[in-house]
Amino acid sequence: MTDTPNRVAALGECMIEMFRRPDGSLTMGFGGDTLNTAVYLARLGTPVDYVTALGDDSISDDMVAAWAAEGVGTGHVLRVPNRLPGLYLIETDASGERRFLYWRDRAPARELFALPQTAELSRALEGYGIVYLSGISIAILGEEGRGRLFEVLERVRAQGGKVAFDTNWRPRLWPDLDTARAAFDRMLALTDIALPGVTDLRDLYGDADADAVLARVRKAGVTEIVLKLEQPGCVVIENGEAVEVPAQKVTTVVDTTAAGDSFSAGYLAARLRGEGPADSARAAHKLAAAVIQHRGAIIPRDAMPA
C-alpha cells in the first residue's frame, strides 16, 4: 500500500527560465512543465514533492530554496557534482503565443534514472499516492532511463498508487516518431489519469480529431481522462459518459506559458479533495484562466484565484 495516499510526486526537469521583453531586456526565473504543476499544487494545499536532478552550483541552490519557499518538498532532488541545470528562453508574440529556445543537452535531469541515488529514489516513489509526469519527462530520459522509469511506475501501481500523465508532446526532444510512439504507447498503458491534448496526440499519431484521440486513450486502458480540446475547453469521462467542460472566457491573454501545467494542478488538487471529474475540470479552467493573464510560468501569489 502507498505510504502517503494524498501526496503527489511530480517528476521532470526544471530549467533556468529567461524571458525576453520587447525592449530586449531579460528577466530570470525557474521553470519546467512538471515543476510549474508542483508549485500550483502546493499553492492549492496539495502535499507535493518535486523529483529531479540538478547540479551543485549556486543557481541550483536557488532553485531548491525557491521551491521550498513555495511549499514544494525537495527531499528527492538529486544533486550531481560539476553540472549545471538546463536553460530556456521565452519569447512571446503580440497575441501572447510563446516560442521557446533551449540549452538543455547536458542537464542532470536527463540522468535521473542512471545516478548512484536512483535505486533509493525508485523505492521512495513506490510510496506515493500519485506520481505525476509528462511527455517531456519521458522524452529527456532516453531509452534506458525510460525503461527504468516504466518499471518504477509498474511498482507504484502495484502498491496502490496512481500515475497521472500530461502528454506535452515536444517533437524536438525525440529522435524519431517511431521511438516517440512506442514510448507514449507504453506510458499510456501505465497511466491511471491521462491529461492529453488533442493537438499533442494528433501530431504524434496522426489522429483525425478529438474523438479519435479519446478512443486511443480509452483503448490504452486509461480509466480517467481529461482531454484538452483545441478550442478552450476539455472533455472528461464521468459515469462512463463524455462530458464537455468549457473554459472560462478570458478577454486579454498576456502569456500562455504554463496554461496546461496549471490546469493539471487545478484538476489533480480538486480530485484529491474529493470533487468529481467535471467539477475538477472547472476548477482547473479557473486557475489556468488566471495564469494566462500574467507573464511567466508562475504568477504572483496574490493573483491566485480564490
mmCIF file of C-alpha atoms in Angstrom:
data_model
loop_
_atom_site.group_PDB
_atom_site.id
_atom_site.type_symbol
_atom_site.label_atom_id
_atom_site.label_comp_id
_atom_site.label_asym_id
_atom_site.label_seq_id
_atom_site.Cartn_x
_atom_site.Cartn_y
_atom_site.Cartn_z
ATOM 1 C CA MET A 1 0.000 0.000 0.000
ATOM 2 C CA THR A 2 1.067 3.604 -0.525
ATOM 3 C CA ASP A 3 2.601 5.386 2.468
ATOM 4 C CA THR A 4 1.115 8.786 1.571
ATOM 5 C CA PRO A 5 -2.114 8.299 -0.444
ATOM 6 C CA ASN A 6 -2.764 12.037 -0.912
ATOM 7 C CA ARG A 7 0.817 13.077 -1.625
ATOM 8 C CA VAL A 8 1.968 13.749 -5.190
ATOM 9 C CA ALA A 9 5.443 13.184 -6.620
ATOM 10 C CA ALA A 10 5.898 15.443 -9.658
ATOM 11 C CA LEU A 11 8.739 14.167 -11.806
ATOM 12 C CA GLY A 12 10.652 16.013 -14.502
ATOM 13 C CA GLU A 13 13.079 18.813 -15.264
ATOM 14 C CA CYS A 14 13.305 22.394 -14.085
ATOM 15 C CA MET A 15 15.454 24.831 -16.028
ATOM 16 C CA ILE A 16 16.613 28.394 -15.745
ATOM 17 C CA GLU A 17 13.897 30.478 -17.405
ATOM 18 C CA MET A 18 14.886 33.623 -19.253
ATOM 19 C CA PHE A 19 12.105 35.898 -20.502
ATOM 20 C CA ARG A 20 12.932 38.328 -23.281
ATOM 21 C CA ARG A 21 10.927 41.544 -23.170
ATOM 22 C CA PRO A 22 10.060 43.596 -26.275
ATOM 23 C CA ASP A 23 12.859 46.071 -25.445
ATOM 24 C CA GLY A 24 15.407 43.222 -25.460
ATOM 25 C CA SER A 25 15.939 43.120 -21.684
ATOM 26 C CA LEU A 26 15.946 39.757 -19.909
ATOM 27 C CA THR A 27 14.481 38.588 -16.623
ATOM 28 C CA MET A 28 15.425 35.306 -14.962
ATOM 29 C CA GLY A 29 13.308 32.760 -13.170
ATOM 30 C CA PHE A 30 12.899 28.986 -12.987
ATOM 31 C CA GLY A 31 10.510 26.841 -14.975
ATOM 32 C CA GLY A 32 9.624 23.427 -16.263
ATOM 33 C CA ASP A 33 6.272 21.856 -17.007
ATOM 34 C CA THR A 34 6.010 19.462 -14.070
ATOM 35 C CA LEU A 35 7.710 21.937 -11.721
ATOM 36 C CA ASN A 36 5.064 24.515 -12.613
ATOM 37 C CA THR A 37 2.394 21.950 -11.781
ATOM 38 C CA ALA A 38 4.093 21.142 -8.477
ATOM 39 C CA VAL A 39 4.173 24.805 -7.432
ATOM 40 C CA TYR A 40 0.489 25.289 -8.225
ATOM 41 C CA LEU A 41 -0.398 22.056 -6.416
ATOM 42 C CA ALA A 42 1.413 23.319 -3.325
ATOM 43 C CA ARG A 43 -0.387 26.665 -3.536
ATOM 44 C CA LEU A 44 -3.680 24.793 -3.695
ATOM 45 C CA GLY A 45 -2.830 22.922 -0.497
ATOM 46 C CA THR A 46 -1.861 19.578 -2.029
ATOM 47 C CA PRO A 47 1.189 17.873 -0.455
ATOM 48 C CA VAL A 48 3.705 17.537 -3.277
ATOM 49 C CA ASP A 49 7.391 16.713 -3.738
ATOM 50 C CA TYR A 50 9.432 17.570 -6.802
ATOM 51 C CA VAL A 51 11.609 14.789 -8.199
ATOM 52 C CA THR A 52 14.505 15.813 -10.432
ATOM 53 C CA ALA A 53 18.290 16.146 -10.651
ATOM 54 C CA LEU A 54 20.262 19.404 -10.511
ATOM 55 C CA GLY A 55 23.871 20.480 -10.352
ATOM 56 C CA ASP A 56 25.858 21.588 -7.309
ATOM 57 C CA ASP A 57 26.016 25.237 -8.417
ATOM 58 C CA SER A 58 24.551 28.350 -6.811
ATOM 59 C CA ILE A 59 21.645 28.593 -9.252
ATOM 60 C CA SER A 60 20.633 25.019 -8.418
ATOM 61 C CA ASP A 61 20.778 26.045 -4.743
ATOM 62 C CA ASP A 62 18.497 28.989 -5.529
ATOM 63 C CA MET A 63 16.060 26.700 -7.325
ATOM 64 C CA VAL A 64 15.747 24.332 -4.374
ATOM 65 C CA ALA A 65 15.316 27.246 -1.974
ATOM 66 C CA ALA A 66 12.607 28.795 -4.179
ATOM 67 C CA TRP A 67 10.675 25.511 -4.382
ATOM 68 C CA ALA A 68 10.884 25.015 -0.624
ATOM 69 C CA ALA A 69 9.598 28.576 -0.108
ATOM 70 C CA GLU A 70 6.567 27.627 -2.237
ATOM 71 C CA GLY A 71 5.881 24.616 -0.036
ATOM 72 C CA VAL A 72 7.163 22.038 -2.535
ATOM 73 C CA GLY A 73 9.071 19.145 -0.955
ATOM 74 C CA THR A 74 12.694 18.916 -2.118
ATOM 75 C CA GLY A 75 13.864 15.737 -0.398
ATOM 76 C CA HIS A 76 14.052 13.891 -3.721
ATOM 77 C CA VAL A 77 16.013 16.491 -5.672
ATOM 78 C CA LEU A 78 19.242 14.691 -6.571
ATOM 79 C CA ARG A 79 22.410 16.778 -6.891
ATOM 80 C CA VAL A 80 25.135 15.976 -9.435
ATOM 81 C CA PRO A 81 28.656 17.391 -8.911
ATOM 82 C CA ASN A 82 30.134 19.716 -11.537
ATOM 83 C CA ARG A 83 26.932 20.023 -13.543
ATOM 84 C CA LEU A 84 24.535 22.860 -14.343
ATOM 85 C CA PRO A 85 20.770 22.906 -14.941
ATOM 86 C CA GLY A 86 19.393 23.473 -18.408
ATOM 87 C CA LEU A 87 18.253 26.876 -19.657
ATOM 88 C CA TYR A 88 15.457 28.120 -21.888
ATOM 89 C CA LEU A 89 14.431 31.462 -23.324
ATOM 90 C CA ILE A 90 10.799 32.539 -23.797
ATOM 91 C CA GLU A 91 9.716 34.975 -26.483
ATOM 92 C CA THR A 92 6.055 35.917 -26.945
ATOM 93 C CA ASP A 93 4.278 37.454 -29.911
ATOM 94 C CA ALA A 94 1.611 40.184 -29.858
ATOM 95 C CA SER A 95 -1.172 37.652 -29.232
ATOM 96 C CA GLY A 96 0.583 36.080 -26.240
ATOM 97 C CA GLU A 97 1.691 32.906 -28.025
ATOM 98 C CA ARG A 98 5.101 31.722 -26.910
ATOM 99 C CA ARG A 99 8.281 30.480 -28.565
ATOM 100 C CA PHE A 100 10.956 28.556 -26.650
ATOM 101 C CA LEU A 101 14.704 28.270 -27.259
ATOM 102 C CA TYR A 102 16.538 25.570 -25.250
ATOM 103 C CA TRP A 103 20.021 24.792 -23.962
ATOM 104 C CA ARG A 104 19.473 21.513 -22.077
ATOM 105 C CA ASP A 105 21.600 18.713 -23.600
ATOM 106 C CA ARG A 106 23.809 18.325 -20.501
ATOM 107 C CA ALA A 107 21.125 18.902 -17.875
ATOM 108 C CA PRO A 108 21.438 16.477 -14.909
ATOM 109 C CA ALA A 109 17.710 15.673 -15.036
ATOM 110 C CA ARG A 110 18.381 13.603 -18.140
ATOM 111 C CA GLU A 111 20.247 11.108 -15.918
ATOM 112 C CA LEU A 112 17.646 10.938 -13.144
ATOM 113 C CA PHE A 113 17.316 7.154 -13.520
ATOM 114 C CA ALA A 114 21.025 6.497 -14.057
ATOM 115 C CA LEU A 115 22.592 8.019 -10.914
ATOM 116 C CA PRO A 116 24.019 6.375 -7.762
ATOM 117 C CA GLN A 117 20.983 7.667 -5.825
ATOM 118 C CA THR A 118 18.458 6.273 -8.332
ATOM 119 C CA ALA A 119 17.774 2.985 -6.500
ATOM 120 C CA GLU A 120 16.835 4.791 -3.282
ATOM 121 C CA LEU A 121 14.708 7.278 -5.211
ATOM 122 C CA SER A 122 12.880 4.483 -7.033
ATOM 123 C CA ARG A 123 11.947 2.820 -3.751
ATOM 124 C CA ALA A 124 10.676 6.125 -2.368
ATOM 125 C CA LEU A 125 8.422 6.736 -5.369
ATOM 126 C CA GLU A 126 6.558 3.496 -4.654
ATOM 127 C CA GLY A 127 5.094 5.083 -1.529
ATOM 128 C CA TYR A 128 3.266 7.976 -3.225
ATOM 129 C CA GLY A 129 -0.444 8.241 -3.897
ATOM 130 C CA ILE A 130 0.119 9.860 -7.294
ATOM 131 C CA VAL A 131 3.209 10.077 -9.485
ATOM 132 C CA TYR A 132 2.714 12.888 -11.992
ATOM 133 C CA LEU A 133 4.830 13.278 -15.128
ATOM 134 C CA SER A 134 4.642 14.494 -18.705
ATOM 135 C CA GLY A 135 5.694 13.746 -22.247
ATOM 136 C CA ILE A 136 8.715 15.965 -21.619
ATOM 137 C CA SER A 137 9.615 13.914 -18.527
ATOM 138 C CA ILE A 138 9.828 10.706 -20.540
ATOM 139 C CA ALA A 139 11.497 12.365 -23.547
ATOM 140 C CA ILE A 140 14.543 13.679 -21.698
ATOM 141 C CA LEU A 141 15.390 10.343 -20.047
ATOM 142 C CA GLY A 142 16.383 8.424 -23.161
ATOM 143 C CA GLU A 143 15.688 4.754 -23.861
ATOM 144 C CA GLU A 144 17.425 3.250 -20.809
ATOM 145 C CA GLY A 145 16.127 5.836 -18.376
ATOM 146 C CA ARG A 146 12.586 5.418 -19.656
ATOM 147 C CA GLY A 147 12.815 1.665 -19.221
ATOM 148 C CA ARG A 148 13.803 2.071 -15.572
ATOM 149 C CA LEU A 149 11.099 4.674 -15.032
ATOM 150 C CA PHE A 150 8.427 2.396 -16.500
ATOM 151 C CA GLU A 151 9.483 -0.379 -14.122
ATOM 152 C CA VAL A 152 9.094 2.045 -11.203
ATOM 153 C CA LEU A 153 5.637 3.094 -12.392
ATOM 154 C CA GLU A 154 4.563 -0.537 -12.561
ATOM 155 C CA ARG A 155 5.568 -0.938 -8.925
ATOM 156 C CA VAL A 156 3.811 2.300 -7.935
ATOM 157 C CA ARG A 157 0.552 0.927 -9.321
ATOM 158 C CA ALA A 158 1.132 -2.476 -7.740
ATOM 159 C CA GLN A 159 1.389 -0.709 -4.371
ATOM 160 C CA GLY A 160 -1.944 1.036 -4.920
ATOM 161 C CA GLY A 161 -0.641 4.362 -6.206
ATOM 162 C CA LYS A 162 -1.807 6.100 -9.374
ATOM 163 C CA VAL A 163 0.079 7.503 -12.345
ATOM 164 C CA ALA A 164 -1.041 10.829 -13.850
ATOM 165 C CA PHE A 165 0.297 11.767 -17.286
ATOM 166 C CA ASP A 166 0.115 15.026 -19.253
ATOM 167 C CA THR A 167 1.080 14.283 -22.862
ATOM 168 C CA ASN A 168 3.031 17.527 -23.548
ATOM 169 C CA TRP A 169 4.367 16.386 -26.928
ATOM 170 C CA ARG A 170 7.607 18.151 -27.945
ATOM 171 C CA PRO A 171 8.885 16.660 -31.241
ATOM 172 C CA ARG A 172 12.350 18.237 -30.943
ATOM 173 C CA LEU A 173 13.084 16.087 -27.894
ATOM 174 C CA TRP A 174 12.630 12.813 -29.780
ATOM 175 C CA PRO A 175 14.969 11.148 -32.322
ATOM 176 C CA ASP A 176 12.071 9.938 -34.496
ATOM 177 C CA LEU A 177 8.323 9.301 -34.460
ATOM 178 C CA ASP A 178 8.617 5.526 -34.023
ATOM 179 C CA THR A 179 10.607 5.918 -30.807
ATOM 180 C CA ALA A 180 8.173 8.502 -29.503
ATOM 181 C CA ARG A 181 5.097 6.469 -30.354
ATOM 182 C CA ALA A 182 6.478 3.362 -28.670
ATOM 183 C CA ALA A 183 7.257 5.372 -25.528
ATOM 184 C CA PHE A 184 3.837 7.025 -25.455
ATOM 185 C CA ASP A 185 2.114 3.678 -26.036
ATOM 186 C CA ARG A 186 3.901 2.219 -23.033
ATOM 187 C CA MET A 187 3.309 5.310 -20.925
ATOM 188 C CA LEU A 188 -0.429 5.398 -21.648
ATOM 189 C CA ALA A 189 -0.680 1.720 -20.716
ATOM 190 C CA LEU A 190 0.762 2.654 -17.298
ATOM 191 C CA THR A 191 -1.496 5.674 -16.793
ATOM 192 C CA ASP A 192 -4.489 5.955 -14.460
ATOM 193 C CA ILE A 193 -5.239 9.668 -15.001
ATOM 194 C CA ALA A 194 -4.496 10.984 -18.503
ATOM 195 C CA LEU A 195 -4.450 14.676 -19.396
ATOM 196 C CA PRO A 196 -3.854 14.518 -23.158
ATOM 197 C CA GLY A 197 -4.070 17.396 -25.590
ATOM 198 C CA VAL A 198 -5.867 16.836 -28.884
ATOM 199 C CA THR A 199 -3.077 18.616 -30.768
ATOM 200 C CA ASP A 200 -0.409 16.560 -28.959
ATOM 201 C CA LEU A 201 -1.726 13.157 -29.992
ATOM 202 C CA ARG A 202 -2.976 14.302 -33.377
ATOM 203 C CA ASP A 203 0.543 15.459 -34.240
ATOM 204 C CA LEU A 204 2.193 12.389 -32.711
ATOM 205 C CA TYR A 205 -0.094 9.673 -34.076
ATOM 206 C CA GLY A 206 -1.960 11.386 -36.896
ATOM 207 C CA ASP A 207 -5.323 11.009 -35.147
ATOM 208 C CA ALA A 208 -8.033 12.795 -37.079
ATOM 209 C CA ASP A 209 -9.916 14.589 -34.316
ATOM 210 C CA ALA A 210 -10.837 14.693 -30.635
ATOM 211 C CA ASP A 211 -12.984 11.555 -30.913
ATOM 212 C CA ALA A 212 -10.067 9.609 -32.356
ATOM 213 C CA VAL A 213 -7.719 10.817 -29.621
ATOM 214 C CA LEU A 214 -10.240 9.929 -26.922
ATOM 215 C CA ALA A 215 -10.719 6.469 -28.433
ATOM 216 C CA ARG A 216 -6.949 5.884 -28.484
ATOM 217 C CA VAL A 217 -6.509 6.795 -24.827
ATOM 218 C CA ARG A 218 -9.500 4.708 -23.769
ATOM 219 C CA LYS A 219 -8.187 1.732 -25.734
ATOM 220 C CA ALA A 220 -4.897 2.006 -23.816
ATOM 221 C CA GLY A 221 -6.889 1.189 -20.672
ATOM 222 C CA VAL A 222 -6.844 4.617 -19.011
ATOM 223 C CA THR A 223 -9.755 4.897 -16.584
ATOM 224 C CA GLU A 224 -9.769 8.671 -16.038
ATOM 225 C CA ILE A 225 -9.311 11.022 -18.996
ATOM 226 C CA VAL A 226 -9.281 14.808 -19.255
ATOM 227 C CA LEU A 227 -8.984 15.630 -22.955
ATOM 228 C CA LYS A 228 -7.843 19.200 -23.641
ATOM 229 C CA LEU A 229 -9.534 20.452 -26.799
ATOM 230 C CA GLU A 230 -8.192 22.760 -29.499
ATOM 231 C CA GLN A 231 -10.796 25.375 -28.639
ATOM 232 C CA PRO A 232 -10.822 26.468 -24.979
ATOM 233 C CA GLY A 233 -12.317 23.632 -23.010
ATOM 234 C CA CYS A 234 -11.953 19.937 -22.274
ATOM 235 C CA VAL A 235 -13.840 16.656 -22.260
ATOM 236 C CA VAL A 236 -13.927 14.458 -19.156
ATOM 237 C CA ILE A 237 -15.277 10.958 -18.686
ATOM 238 C CA GLU A 238 -17.797 10.923 -15.836
ATOM 239 C CA ASN A 239 -20.027 7.939 -15.071
ATOM 240 C CA GLY A 240 -18.945 6.417 -18.379
ATOM 241 C CA GLU A 241 -20.087 9.424 -20.406
ATOM 242 C CA ALA A 242 -18.006 12.041 -22.219
ATOM 243 C CA VAL A 243 -18.862 15.475 -20.781
ATOM 244 C CA GLU A 244 -17.569 18.709 -22.340
ATOM 245 C CA VAL A 245 -16.495 21.382 -19.853
ATOM 246 C CA PRO A 246 -15.917 24.791 -21.487
ATOM 247 C CA ALA A 247 -13.073 27.020 -20.335
ATOM 248 C CA GLN A 248 -13.581 30.371 -18.662
ATOM 249 C CA LYS A 249 -13.631 33.272 -21.090
ATOM 250 C CA VAL A 250 -10.511 35.460 -20.882
ATOM 251 C CA THR A 251 -10.666 38.861 -22.556
ATOM 252 C CA THR A 252 -6.930 39.588 -22.612
ATOM 253 C CA VAL A 253 -4.384 36.788 -22.930
ATOM 254 C CA VAL A 254 -0.945 38.020 -21.866
ATOM 255 C CA ASP A 255 1.136 34.830 -21.891
ATOM 256 C CA THR A 256 0.008 31.225 -22.330
ATOM 257 C CA THR A 257 3.102 29.785 -20.611
ATOM 258 C CA ALA A 258 2.087 27.129 -18.039
ATOM 259 C CA ALA A 259 -1.597 27.194 -19.005
ATOM 260 C CA GLY A 260 -1.638 23.398 -19.322
ATOM 261 C CA ASP A 261 0.624 22.885 -16.311
ATOM 262 C CA SER A 262 -1.629 24.931 -14.039
ATOM 263 C CA PHE A 263 -4.682 23.187 -15.486
ATOM 264 C CA SER A 264 -3.204 19.829 -14.426
ATOM 265 C CA ALA A 265 -2.587 21.175 -10.923
ATOM 266 C CA GLY A 266 -6.096 22.530 -10.596
ATOM 267 C CA TYR A 267 -7.598 19.256 -11.748
ATOM 268 C CA LEU A 268 -5.500 16.958 -9.551
ATOM 269 C CA ALA A 269 -5.898 19.153 -6.470
ATOM 270 C CA ALA A 270 -9.681 19.137 -6.865
ATOM 271 C CA ARG A 271 -9.798 15.376 -7.405
ATOM 272 C CA LEU A 272 -7.725 14.814 -4.266
ATOM 273 C CA ARG A 273 -10.236 16.981 -2.382
ATOM 274 C CA GLY A 274 -12.905 14.532 -3.489
ATOM 275 C CA GLU A 275 -14.538 16.526 -6.287
ATOM 276 C CA GLY A 276 -15.831 14.768 -9.401
ATOM 277 C CA PRO A 277 -14.122 14.995 -12.812
ATOM 278 C CA ALA A 278 -16.368 17.729 -14.271
ATOM 279 C CA ASP A 279 -16.150 19.973 -11.199
ATOM 280 C CA SER A 280 -12.394 19.356 -11.056
ATOM 281 C CA ALA A 281 -12.099 20.425 -14.693
ATOM 282 C CA ARG A 282 -13.964 23.655 -13.874
ATOM 283 C CA ALA A 283 -11.514 24.348 -11.045
ATOM 284 C CA ALA A 284 -8.646 23.642 -13.453
ATOM 285 C CA HIS A 285 -10.024 26.084 -16.039
ATOM 286 C CA LYS A 286 -10.367 28.754 -13.354
ATOM 287 C CA LEU A 287 -6.698 28.505 -12.389
ATOM 288 C CA ALA A 288 -5.475 28.372 -15.989
ATOM 289 C CA ALA A 289 -7.554 31.459 -16.816
ATOM 290 C CA ALA A 290 -5.733 33.397 -14.093
ATOM 291 C CA VAL A 291 -2.325 32.144 -15.202
ATOM 292 C CA ILE A 292 -2.634 33.250 -18.843
ATOM 293 C CA GLN A 293 -3.371 36.813 -17.749
ATOM 294 C CA HIS A 294 0.171 37.188 -16.365
ATOM 295 C CA ARG A 295 3.676 36.888 -17.756
ATOM 296 C CA GLY A 296 5.807 33.877 -16.933
ATOM 297 C CA ALA A 297 5.045 30.376 -15.748
ATOM 298 C CA ILE A 298 4.403 31.180 -12.071
ATOM 299 C CA ILE A 299 2.031 34.043 -11.332
ATOM 300 C CA PRO A 300 2.201 36.195 -8.177
ATOM 301 C CA ARG A 301 0.578 34.622 -5.138
ATOM 302 C CA ASP A 302 -1.949 37.418 -4.862
ATOM 303 C CA ALA A 303 -3.115 36.658 -8.422
ATOM 304 C CA MET A 304 -4.188 33.125 -7.495
ATOM 305 C CA PRO A 305 -7.970 32.686 -7.842
ATOM 306 C CA ALA A 306 -9.986 32.200 -4.672
#
